[in-house]
XYZ file of N, CA, C and O in Angstrom:
812
model
N 106.186 100.372 71.477
C 105.033 100.267 72.372
C 105.543 100.166 73.803
O 106.678 99.718 74.041
N 104.735 100.562 74.786
C 105.169 100.434 76.184
C 105.377 98.971 76.560
O 104.591 98.100 76.189
N 106.448 98.712 77.279
C 106.799 97.364 77.712
C 107.106 97.409 79.203
O 107.687 98.369 79.707
N 106.715 96.356 79.919
C 107.011 96.231 81.343
C 108.341 95.512 81.522
O 108.651 94.576 80.784
N 109.119 95.944 82.491
C 110.338 95.232 82.866
C 110.068 94.399 84.111
O 109.546 94.924 85.100
N 110.396 93.124 84.060
C 110.130 92.208 85.173
C 111.440 91.584 85.653
O 112.239 91.103 84.842
N 111.630 91.590 86.961
C 112.801 90.964 87.587
C 112.309 89.861 88.503
O 111.495 90.101 89.402
N 112.781 88.646 88.282
C 112.388 87.505 89.102
C 113.388 87.331 90.243
O 114.577 87.164 90.012
N 112.878 87.390 91.465
C 113.726 87.263 92.653
C 113.128 86.226 93.595
O 112.862 86.504 94.760
N 112.924 85.024 93.072
C 112.221 84.019 93.856
C 113.080 82.964 94.488
O 112.573 82.033 95.116
N 114.417 83.061 94.338
C 115.291 82.021 94.881
C 115.343 82.038 96.396
O 115.051 83.041 97.047
N 115.761 80.891 96.955
C 115.839 80.765 98.419
C 117.193 81.177 98.976
O 117.349 81.302 100.193
N 118.207 81.354 98.120
C 119.524 81.751 98.600
C 120.183 80.705 99.476
O 120.958 81.043 100.381
N 119.917 79.424 99.226
C 120.452 78.371 100.092
C 121.973 78.341 100.088
O 122.599 78.029 101.101
N 122.577 78.658 98.944
C 124.034 78.616 98.849
C 124.677 79.877 99.407
O 125.890 79.990 99.452
N 123.848 80.843 99.815
C 124.370 82.119 100.316
C 123.833 82.429 101.705
O 123.558 83.586 102.042
N 123.666 81.386 102.504
C 123.202 81.538 103.890
C 121.887 82.309 103.979
O 121.678 83.118 104.892
N 120.999 82.057 103.026
C 119.688 82.680 103.051
C 119.635 84.083 102.494
O 118.566 84.694 102.473
N 120.767 84.619 102.031
C 120.791 85.968 101.457
C 120.256 85.906 100.025
O 120.685 85.083 99.225
N 119.296 86.757 99.705
C 118.792 86.813 98.341
C 119.919 87.247 97.405
O 120.637 88.224 97.687
N 120.052 86.549 96.283
C 121.156 86.855 95.373
C 121.056 88.277 94.820
O 122.064 88.879 94.463
N 119.840 88.819 94.772
C 119.682 90.196 94.301
C 120.457 91.190 95.158
O 120.822 92.272 94.699
N 120.712 90.829 96.430
C 121.413 91.721 97.351
C 122.935 91.579 97.286
O 123.652 92.388 97.884
N 123.431 90.563 96.601
C 124.882 90.381 96.515
C 125.510 91.599 95.857
O 124.997 92.130 94.875
N 126.618 92.031 96.406
C 127.264 93.261 95.945
C 128.437 92.940 95.025
O 129.285 92.103 95.336
N 128.463 93.619 93.882
C 129.566 93.518 92.938
C 130.068 94.939 92.681
O 129.309 95.795 92.228
N 131.317 95.160 93.013
C 131.902 96.493 92.831
C 131.087 97.567 93.552
O 130.865 98.663 93.039
N 130.615 97.228 94.755
C 129.934 98.205 95.586
C 128.466 98.418 95.284
O 127.828 99.262 95.918
N 127.914 97.667 94.319
C 126.493 97.802 93.998
C 125.852 96.426 93.990
O 126.423 95.461 93.497
N 124.637 96.362 94.507
C 123.923 95.088 94.483
C 123.574 94.725 93.045
O 123.475 95.596 92.167
N 123.370 93.424 92.816
C 122.969 92.988 91.480
C 121.646 93.634 91.091
O 121.456 94.050 89.948
N 120.737 93.760 92.052
C 119.455 94.393 91.749
C 119.646 95.824 91.286
O 119.025 96.269 90.303
N 120.506 96.586 91.963
C 120.748 97.968 91.552
C 121.367 98.029 90.159
O 121.056 98.931 89.367
N 122.220 97.075 89.855
C 122.839 97.047 88.532
C 121.782 96.800 87.453
O 121.787 97.437 86.386
N 120.852 95.889 87.735
C 119.781 95.623 86.771
C 118.878 96.841 86.623
O 118.489 97.216 85.513
N 118.545 97.469 87.743
C 117.680 98.650 87.679
C 118.344 99.776 86.908
O 117.671 100.518 86.170
N 119.659 99.925 87.035
C 120.364 100.930 86.235
C 120.224 100.629 84.749
O 120.052 101.533 83.932
N 120.287 99.351 84.406
C 120.137 98.963 83.002
C 118.723 99.210 82.501
O 118.512 99.580 81.347
N 117.752 99.011 83.377
C 116.347 99.236 83.002
C 116.011 100.712 82.841
O 115.006 101.057 82.210
N 116.829 101.590 83.409
C 116.521 103.019 83.423
C 116.351 103.546 81.993
O 117.212 103.374 81.134
N 115.230 104.190 81.762
C 114.953 104.759 80.450
C 114.291 103.806 79.475
O 113.863 104.228 78.398
N 114.193 102.520 79.836
C 113.573 101.546 78.952
C 112.124 101.254 79.317
O 111.291 101.040 78.437
N 111.836 101.214 80.618
C 110.533 100.747 81.077
C 109.893 101.753 82.031
O 110.528 102.171 83.010
N 108.658 102.116 81.744
C 107.915 102.971 82.664
C 107.424 102.173 83.871
O 107.240 102.723 84.957
N 107.181 100.896 83.655
C 106.711 100.018 84.730
C 107.736 98.912 84.958
O 108.150 98.237 84.020
N 108.138 98.755 86.227
C 109.064 97.686 86.609
C 108.415 96.888 87.732
O 107.936 97.468 88.720
N 108.395 95.571 87.580
C 107.802 94.678 88.573
C 108.879 93.757 89.111
O 109.629 93.140 88.342
N 108.954 93.656 90.423
C 109.845 92.698 91.077
C 108.981 91.571 91.635
O 108.059 91.820 92.415
N 109.266 90.349 91.232
C 108.516 89.187 91.720
C 109.319 88.540 92.840
O 110.432 88.071 92.631
N 108.762 88.537 94.043
C 109.433 87.966 95.201
C 108.392 87.478 96.195
O 107.331 88.092 96.347
N 108.718 86.402 96.875
C 107.845 85.914 97.948
C 108.270 86.460 99.304
O 107.728 86.062 100.332
N 109.250 87.380 99.293
C 109.719 88.022 100.524
C 109.792 89.534 100.305
O 110.879 90.125 100.328
N 108.659 90.182 100.079
C 108.674 91.609 99.726
C 109.312 92.499 100.776
O 109.874 93.548 100.436
N 109.271 92.112 102.039
C 109.857 92.952 103.084
C 111.357 93.129 102.889
O 111.931 94.148 103.299
N 111.994 92.158 102.269
C 113.435 92.243 102.046
C 113.792 93.312 101.017
O 114.954 93.687 100.875
N 112.785 93.798 100.293
C 113.024 94.787 99.236
C 112.346 96.115 99.548
O 112.142 96.937 98.651
N 112.040 96.309 100.820
C 111.316 97.517 101.216
C 112.116 98.792 100.967
O 111.540 99.872 100.816
N 113.445 98.683 100.924
C 114.262 99.883 100.731
C 114.287 100.349 99.277
O 114.794 101.433 98.983
N 113.762 99.534 98.369
C 113.634 99.937 96.966
C 112.200 100.382 96.696
O 111.248 99.776 97.186
N 112.054 101.417 95.910
C 110.725 101.900 95.539
C 110.272 101.136 94.305
O 110.350 101.623 93.168
N 109.808 99.895 94.538
C 109.447 99.019 93.440
C 108.051 98.445 93.645
O 107.608 98.252 94.777
N 107.403 98.161 92.549
C 106.139 97.430 92.572
C 106.481 95.956 92.738
O 107.021 95.330 91.820
N 106.224 95.393 93.906
C 106.553 94.000 94.177
C 105.284 93.155 94.190
O 104.253 93.570 94.707
N 105.400 91.973 93.610
C 104.294 91.015 93.610
C 104.860 89.652 93.991
O 106.068 89.418 93.892
N 103.982 88.761 94.419
C 104.391 87.416 94.810
C 103.749 86.386 93.895
O 102.777 86.668 93.193
N 104.307 85.175 93.929
C 103.770 84.088 93.112
C 102.305 83.839 93.445
O 101.906 83.888 94.612
N 101.524 83.540 92.440
C 100.128 83.192 92.651
C 99.949 81.698 92.888
O 98.889 81.255 93.298
N 100.988 80.930 92.589
C 100.967 79.487 92.814
C 102.041 79.130 93.838
O 103.095 79.775 93.902
N 101.796 78.081 94.607
C 102.733 77.677 95.662
C 103.933 76.926 95.118
O 104.916 76.723 95.835
N 103.893 76.522 93.869
C 105.003 75.777 93.268
C 106.181 76.723 93.064
O 106.027 77.822 92.542
N 107.377 76.267 93.491
C 108.568 77.102 93.318
C 109.228 76.779 91.992
O 109.740 75.682 91.787
N 109.238 77.738 91.095
C 109.923 77.584 89.813
C 109.983 78.945 89.147
O 109.246 79.872 89.511
N 110.862 79.041 88.163
C 110.922 80.287 87.394
C 109.615 80.539 86.663
O 109.218 81.698 86.457
N 108.927 79.469 86.289
C 107.673 79.629 85.559
C 106.608 80.306 86.413
O 105.839 81.130 85.913
N 106.556 79.978 87.708
C 105.571 80.641 88.570
C 105.897 82.126 88.727
O 104.997 82.960 88.796
N 107.188 82.461 88.781
C 107.566 83.867 88.839
C 107.211 84.596 87.557
O 106.705 85.724 87.586
N 107.475 83.937 86.425
C 107.105 84.520 85.140
C 105.598 84.752 85.075
O 105.142 85.815 84.636
N 104.834 83.777 85.529
C 103.378 83.912 85.527
C 102.937 85.118 86.345
O 102.109 85.925 85.893
N 103.480 85.253 87.555
C 103.079 86.370 88.423
C 103.409 87.710 87.784
O 102.607 88.648 87.820
N 104.603 87.810 87.198
C 104.986 89.067 86.568
C 104.082 89.438 85.407
O 103.617 90.579 85.302
N 103.812 88.466 84.529
C 102.957 88.741 83.373
C 101.522 89.016 83.802
O 100.834 89.852 83.210
N 101.060 88.317 84.834
C 99.695 88.512 85.328
C 99.481 89.947 85.794
O 98.417 90.534 85.572
N 100.470 90.524 86.439
C 100.325 91.866 87.013
C 100.769 92.984 86.060
O 100.530 94.164 86.359
N 101.413 92.653 84.961
C 101.934 93.675 84.059
C 100.798 94.465 83.408
O 99.758 93.913 83.056
N 101.015 95.747 83.241
C 100.001 96.630 82.657
C 100.074 96.686 81.140
O 99.117 97.112 80.493
N 101.224 96.303 80.574
C 101.427 96.447 79.139
C 101.320 95.100 78.426
O 101.320 94.039 79.056
N 101.260 95.149 77.111
C 101.045 93.942 76.322
C 102.245 93.026 76.251
O 102.112 91.829 75.989
N 103.432 93.578 76.483
C 104.657 92.778 76.440
C 105.535 93.127 77.634
O 105.437 94.225 78.201
N 106.400 92.176 77.995
C 107.291 92.384 79.128
C 108.643 91.758 78.836
O 108.727 90.661 78.263
N 109.686 92.464 79.228
C 111.028 91.881 79.217
C 111.275 91.276 80.594
O 111.007 91.921 81.615
N 111.796 90.059 80.612
C 111.973 89.333 81.873
C 113.430 88.946 82.058
O 114.072 88.424 81.131
N 113.944 89.195 83.259
C 115.282 88.745 83.623
C 115.247 88.235 85.053
O 114.246 88.388 85.749
N 116.347 87.640 85.480
C 116.447 87.108 86.838
C 117.359 87.983 87.667
O 118.255 88.659 87.148
N 117.153 87.959 88.973
C 117.880 88.849 89.876
C 119.331 88.431 90.068
O 120.080 89.121 90.761
N 119.742 87.302 89.483
C 121.126 86.850 89.651
C 121.919 86.973 88.347
O 122.925 86.295 88.155
N 121.474 87.870 87.459
C 122.155 88.081 86.177
C 122.738 89.495 86.162
O 122.065 90.456 85.788
N 123.995 89.650 86.586
C 124.552 90.993 86.806
C 124.992 91.732 85.552
O 125.302 92.920 85.626
N 125.022 91.055 84.404
C 125.578 91.694 83.215
C 124.521 91.976 82.152
O 124.792 91.902 80.952
N 123.330 92.310 82.593
C 122.321 92.746 81.631
C 122.830 93.994 80.917
O 123.599 94.769 81.462
N 122.381 94.192 79.699
C 122.918 95.262 78.855
C 121.764 95.879 78.072
O 120.978 95.166 77.449
N 121.680 97.186 78.102
C 120.576 97.850 77.397
C 120.555 97.519 75.914
O 119.486 97.394 75.309
N 121.740 97.358 75.315
C 121.783 97.072 73.877
C 121.170 95.704 73.576
O 120.490 95.535 72.560
N 121.404 94.749 74.480
C 120.825 93.414 74.320
C 119.302 93.486 74.460
O 118.548 92.900 73.673
N 118.862 94.216 75.486
C 117.422 94.344 75.717
C 116.751 95.028 74.533
O 115.701 94.588 74.057
N 117.365 96.091 74.036
C 116.770 96.804 72.903
C 116.688 95.917 71.660
O 115.723 96.007 70.892
N 117.691 95.068 71.477
C 117.665 94.160 70.334
C 116.415 93.280 70.385
O 115.764 93.039 69.360
N 116.078 92.813 71.593
C 114.889 91.980 71.766
C 113.611 92.807 71.617
O 112.654 92.381 70.953
N 113.594 93.983 72.227
C 112.391 94.818 72.166
C 112.075 95.228 70.733
O 110.897 95.357 70.364
N 113.105 95.429 69.922
C 112.887 95.859 68.543
C 112.201 94.802 67.695
O 111.700 95.107 66.612
N 112.167 93.553 68.192
C 111.554 92.467 67.422
C 110.127 92.160 67.866
O 109.523 91.193 67.390
N 109.599 92.952 68.780
C 108.223 92.715 69.233
C 107.257 92.830 68.055
O 107.306 93.779 67.283
N 106.395 91.832 67.969
C 105.380 91.780 66.920
C 104.251 90.901 67.446
O 104.510 89.910 68.137
N 103.035 91.233 67.113
C 101.900 90.487 67.648
C 101.891 89.026 67.203
O 101.156 88.217 67.769
N 102.713 88.666 66.236
C 102.802 87.259 65.817
C 103.445 86.390 66.888
O 103.230 85.178 66.914
N 104.258 87.004 67.770
C 105.085 86.217 68.673
C 104.557 86.248 70.108
O 104.199 87.301 70.624
N 104.545 85.072 70.737
C 104.254 84.987 72.171
C 105.521 85.179 72.992
O 105.446 85.602 74.146
N 106.655 84.847 72.410
C 107.931 84.979 73.120
C 109.033 85.291 72.117
O 109.007 84.807 70.977
N 109.977 86.109 72.554
C 111.147 86.451 71.751
C 112.356 86.106 72.610
O 112.590 86.736 73.645
N 113.103 85.069 72.197
C 114.174 84.531 73.039
C 115.499 84.444 72.283
O 115.522 84.098 71.096
N 116.601 84.711 72.977
C 117.910 84.410 72.398
C 118.081 82.899 72.265
O 117.650 82.131 73.121
N 118.727 82.489 71.189
C 119.033 81.076 70.952
C 120.548 80.945 70.866
O 121.181 81.511 69.979
N 121.156 80.208 71.803
C 122.594 79.971 71.788
C 122.839 78.486 71.576
O 121.909 77.677 71.513
N 124.102 78.114 71.501
C 124.427 76.696 71.326
C 123.984 75.870 72.529
O 123.812 74.652 72.425
N 123.744 76.519 73.669
C 123.267 75.830 74.856
C 121.742 75.699 74.873
O 121.189 74.998 75.713
N 121.080 76.405 73.983
C 119.627 76.371 73.933
C 119.028 77.762 74.057
O 119.726 78.778 73.927
N 117.741 77.823 74.333
C 117.061 79.100 74.501
C 117.410 79.726 75.842
O 117.739 79.029 76.811
N 117.347 81.046 75.904
C 117.628 81.809 77.133
C 116.321 82.450 77.605
O 116.025 83.600 77.299
N 115.505 81.711 78.375
C 114.171 82.210 78.732
C 114.164 83.309 79.780
O 113.130 83.944 79.994
N 115.314 83.546 80.454
C 115.350 84.593 81.472
C 116.112 85.836 81.004
O 116.610 86.623 81.809
N 116.183 85.974 79.705
C 116.602 87.238 79.084
C 115.776 87.322 77.814
O 116.281 87.183 76.707
N 114.479 87.501 77.989
C 113.548 87.338 76.878
C 112.346 88.254 77.035
O 112.101 88.810 78.109
N 111.594 88.381 75.948
C 110.374 89.183 75.921
C 109.185 88.244 75.778
O 109.228 87.276 75.001
N 108.118 88.533 76.526
C 106.918 87.698 76.499
C 105.672 88.565 76.314
O 105.605 89.691 76.824
N 104.690 87.999 75.626
C 103.376 88.632 75.535
C 102.626 88.354 76.837
O 102.527 87.199 77.258
N 102.122 89.390 77.471
C 101.449 89.195 78.753
C 100.143 88.426 78.605
O 99.643 87.862 79.588
N 99.612 88.340 77.392
C 98.394 87.557 77.171
C 98.609 86.072 77.455
O 97.638 85.315 77.566
N 99.869 85.666 77.584
C 100.181 84.251 77.793
C 100.084 83.829 79.258
O 100.312 82.652 79.570
N 99.756 84.746 80.152
C 99.690 84.391 81.572
C 98.714 83.248 81.816
O 98.981 82.352 82.640
N 97.593 83.243 81.104
C 96.601 82.195 81.311
C 97.126 80.815 80.961
O 96.963 79.861 81.732
N 97.771 80.689 79.796
C 98.276 79.379 79.396
C 99.437 78.943 80.281
O 99.623 77.744 80.535
N 100.204 79.901 80.798
C 101.272 79.552 81.732
C 100.666 78.964 83.004
O 101.152 77.956 83.539
N 99.602 79.584 83.493
C 98.933 79.072 84.681
C 98.448 77.643 84.487
O 98.550 76.804 85.397
N 97.946 77.332 83.307
C 97.481 75.978 83.024
C 98.629 74.977 83.085
O 98.474 73.860 83.603
N 99.789 75.360 82.597
C 100.954 74.471 82.651
C 101.409 74.265 84.095
O 101.799 73.145 84.472
N 101.362 75.315 84.893
C 101.750 75.170 86.296
C 100.806 74.203 87.004
O 101.244 73.346 87.788
N 99.518 74.316 86.731
C 98.538 73.433 87.366
C 98.755 71.973 86.969
O 98.427 71.065 87.733
N 99.359 71.752 85.799
C 99.663 70.382 85.361
C 101.081 69.975 85.740
O 101.559 68.919 85.343
N 101.763 70.858 86.503
C 103.140 70.619 86.941
C 104.098 70.476 85.756
O 105.093 69.751 85.817
N 103.815 71.208 84.700
C 104.692 71.273 83.539
C 105.416 72.620 83.615
O 104.868 73.648 83.232
N 106.649 72.598 84.128
C 107.274 73.820 84.609
C 108.427 74.329 83.746
O 109.095 75.280 84.138
N 108.669 73.729 82.617
C 109.740 74.209 81.748
C 109.197 75.339 80.883
O 108.232 75.159 80.125
N 109.815 76.515 80.988
C 109.281 77.704 80.334
C 109.123 77.504 78.833
O 108.083 77.836 78.245
N 110.148 76.947 78.179
C 110.108 76.855 76.725
C 108.949 75.998 76.228
O 108.468 76.179 75.099
N 108.483 75.052 77.044
C 107.439 74.133 76.592
C 106.030 74.703 76.742
O 105.067 74.075 76.312
N 105.941 75.875 77.320
C 104.631 76.517 77.457
C 104.122 76.982 76.106
O 102.919 76.938 75.826
N 105.042 77.393 75.249
C 104.659 78.116 74.038
C 104.681 77.221 72.807
O 105.520 76.322 72.666
N 103.763 77.493 71.909
C 103.801 76.874 70.596
C 105.125 77.246 69.933
O 105.458 78.428 69.831
N 105.918 76.263 69.487
C 107.216 76.588 68.878
C 107.115 77.598 67.736
O 108.043 78.382 67.508
N 105.988 77.576 67.033
C 105.805 78.513 65.926
C 105.533 79.939 66.405
O 105.530 80.869 65.594
N 105.292 80.084 67.714
C 105.019 81.402 68.279
C 106.235 81.976 69.025
O 106.125 83.014 69.676
N 107.364 81.277 68.954
C 108.600 81.761 69.566
C 109.517 82.291 68.474
O 109.849 81.576 67.529
N 109.917 83.541 68.585
C 110.927 84.094 67.686
C 112.287 83.856 68.325
O 112.566 84.364 69.416
N 113.119 83.079 67.671
C 114.452 82.751 68.172
C 115.479 83.650 67.484
O 115.575 83.646 66.250
N 116.220 84.375 68.265
C 117.247 85.254 67.712
C 118.609 84.600 67.937
O 118.969 84.285 69.073
N 119.378 84.360 66.886
C 120.627 83.595 67.013
C 121.696 84.331 67.802
O 121.736 85.566 67.826
N 122.559 83.538 68.423
C 123.575 84.119 69.299
C 124.540 85.025 68.547
O 125.162 85.907 69.155
N 124.683 84.844 67.232
C 125.586 85.719 66.478
C 125.184 87.178 66.608
O 126.041 88.069 66.622
N 123.879 87.436 66.721
C 123.412 88.821 66.879
C 123.881 89.400 68.207
O 124.206 90.597 68.305
N 123.906 88.556 69.238
C 124.278 89.030 70.565
C 125.797 89.129 70.727
O 126.289 89.989 71.441
N 126.525 88.240 70.057
C 127.988 88.280 70.168
C 128.574 89.552 69.570
O 129.673 89.966 69.940
N 127.860 90.168 68.648
C 128.341 91.439 68.106
C 128.374 92.513 69.186
O 129.153 93.472 69.110
N 127.520 92.371 70.178
C 127.451 93.321 71.288
C 128.262 92.831 72.481
O 128.972 93.586 73.133
N 128.139 91.548 72.765
C 128.726 90.940 73.961
C 129.426 89.654 73.510
O 128.838 88.575 73.547
N 130.684 89.734 73.079
C 131.358 88.580 72.465
C 131.371 87.317 73.323
O 131.341 86.206 72.782
N 131.410 87.469 74.638
C 131.459 86.304 75.528
C 130.079 85.891 76.047
O 129.977 84.967 76.860
N 129.045 86.579 75.597
C 127.660 86.293 76.019
C 127.510 86.310 77.536
O 126.757 85.527 78.112
N 128.200 87.227 78.176
C 128.079 87.327 79.631
C 126.726 87.904 80.038
O 126.332 87.811 81.199
N 126.015 88.477 79.082
C 124.670 88.972 79.387
C 123.746 87.848 79.828
O 122.725 88.095 80.466
N 124.092 86.595 79.502
C 123.271 85.446 79.899
C 123.829 84.729 81.129
O 123.277 83.708 81.540
N 124.899 85.261 81.700
C 125.546 84.619 82.847
C 124.725 84.850 84.107
O 124.344 85.983 84.423
N 124.438 83.764 84.831
C 123.736 83.928 86.103
C 124.543 83.281 87.220
O 125.326 82.354 87.000
N 124.361 83.803 88.415
C 125.141 83.376 89.581
C 124.331 82.361 90.372
O 123.383 82.716 91.078
N 124.709 81.103 90.235
C 124.045 80.041 90.979
C 124.853 79.567 92.172
O 124.300 79.127 93.171
N 126.180 79.663 92.056
C 127.064 79.130 93.096
C 128.065 80.193 93.513
O 128.378 81.110 92.745
N 128.616 80.077 94.716
C 129.584 81.076 95.187
C 130.763 81.275 94.244
O 131.243 82.407 94.068
N 131.236 80.209 93.609
C 132.377 80.369 92.701
C 132.008 81.208 91.481
O 132.868 81.891 90.903
N 130.737 81.181 91.092
C 130.299 82.021 89.987
C 130.214 83.482 90.409
O 130.440 84.386 89.589
N 129.918 83.709 91.678
C 129.947 85.077 92.208
C 131.368 85.628 92.155
O 131.586 86.780 91.753
N 132.336 84.818 92.520
C 133.744 85.230 92.449
C 134.132 85.511 90.998
O 134.816 86.497 90.701
N 133.673 84.646 90.093
C 133.974 84.834 88.677
C 133.390 86.138 88.151
O 134.042 86.873 87.404
N 132.168 86.457 88.561
C 131.538 87.704 88.125
C 132.331 88.915 88.602
O 132.486 89.894 87.861
N 132.826 88.866 89.819
C 133.622 89.978 90.338
C 134.911 90.150 89.541
O 135.363 91.273 89.300
N 135.486 89.038 89.100
C 136.720 89.105 88.324
C 136.466 89.670 86.930
O 137.310 90.359 86.364
N 135.287 89.387 86.386
C 134.965 89.867 85.049
C 134.663 91.361 85.004
O 134.815 92.000 83.967
N 134.235 91.919 86.100
C 133.626 93.248 86.074
C 134.457 94.318 85.377
O 133.922 95.077 84.571
N 135.775 94.440 85.634
C 136.522 95.521 84.969
C 136.451 95.453 83.447
O 136.541 96.476 82.767
N 136.272 94.236 82.893
C 136.197 94.088 81.454
C 134.762 94.193 80.932
O 134.538 94.227 79.744
N 133.809 94.202 81.851
C 132.412 94.182 81.412
C 131.576 95.098 82.310
O 130.760 94.635 83.075
N 131.799 96.423 82.229
C 130.998 97.327 83.051
C 129.533 97.209 82.712
O 129.163 96.998 81.567
N 128.725 97.331 83.756
C 127.270 97.179 83.589
C 126.601 98.535 83.635
O 127.101 99.455 84.254
N 125.470 98.656 82.979
C 124.720 99.893 83.078
C 124.227 100.331 81.719
O 124.473 99.681 80.700
N 123.554 101.454 81.683
C 123.017 101.957 80.418
C 124.118 102.126 79.397
O 125.192 102.626 79.691
N 123.857 101.693 78.185
C 124.857 101.774 77.116
C 124.531 102.958 76.208
O 123.384 103.284 75.999
């Protein structure tokens, strides 16, 4: 079935002198471009959620902003699902440079109307920013935001979350770098060091 691809770019970039992490360059390409290359051929509709759309004017993207003033990943998720045209959406963050089409397809292949969310489950817990969501859940997400309950996993009925074990993902990505996100400058350096062993892009 058609699925929307959503990229959350709502961070303030405080650790990067105000530079949005999506613009950080790894091996000559921005993280955003690397994610878009991975999305190529998977999604007819791609939504970028940002509260600074002018910073992304050079990309031909459908950009939307948070509908709530609260800053959190949940508000970005809400905005993306609210504007999505399709029944399901794959969601990632703009600071995850090692997205992989094989990982995304593994999640998309498990879409079923029984599930509100399809998430990887690792020893660290659920991975809500490399996951598939039913767009019908935008309303209940909004209710949680209004109650200041901002943890993504707690929005959903546990029985409505399909958890896919990390063993499935390690067969594709043994080090689970597909879930690696860049929060600090040292992690940016680490990502650059990993790149020769973990090329990004359509698989």
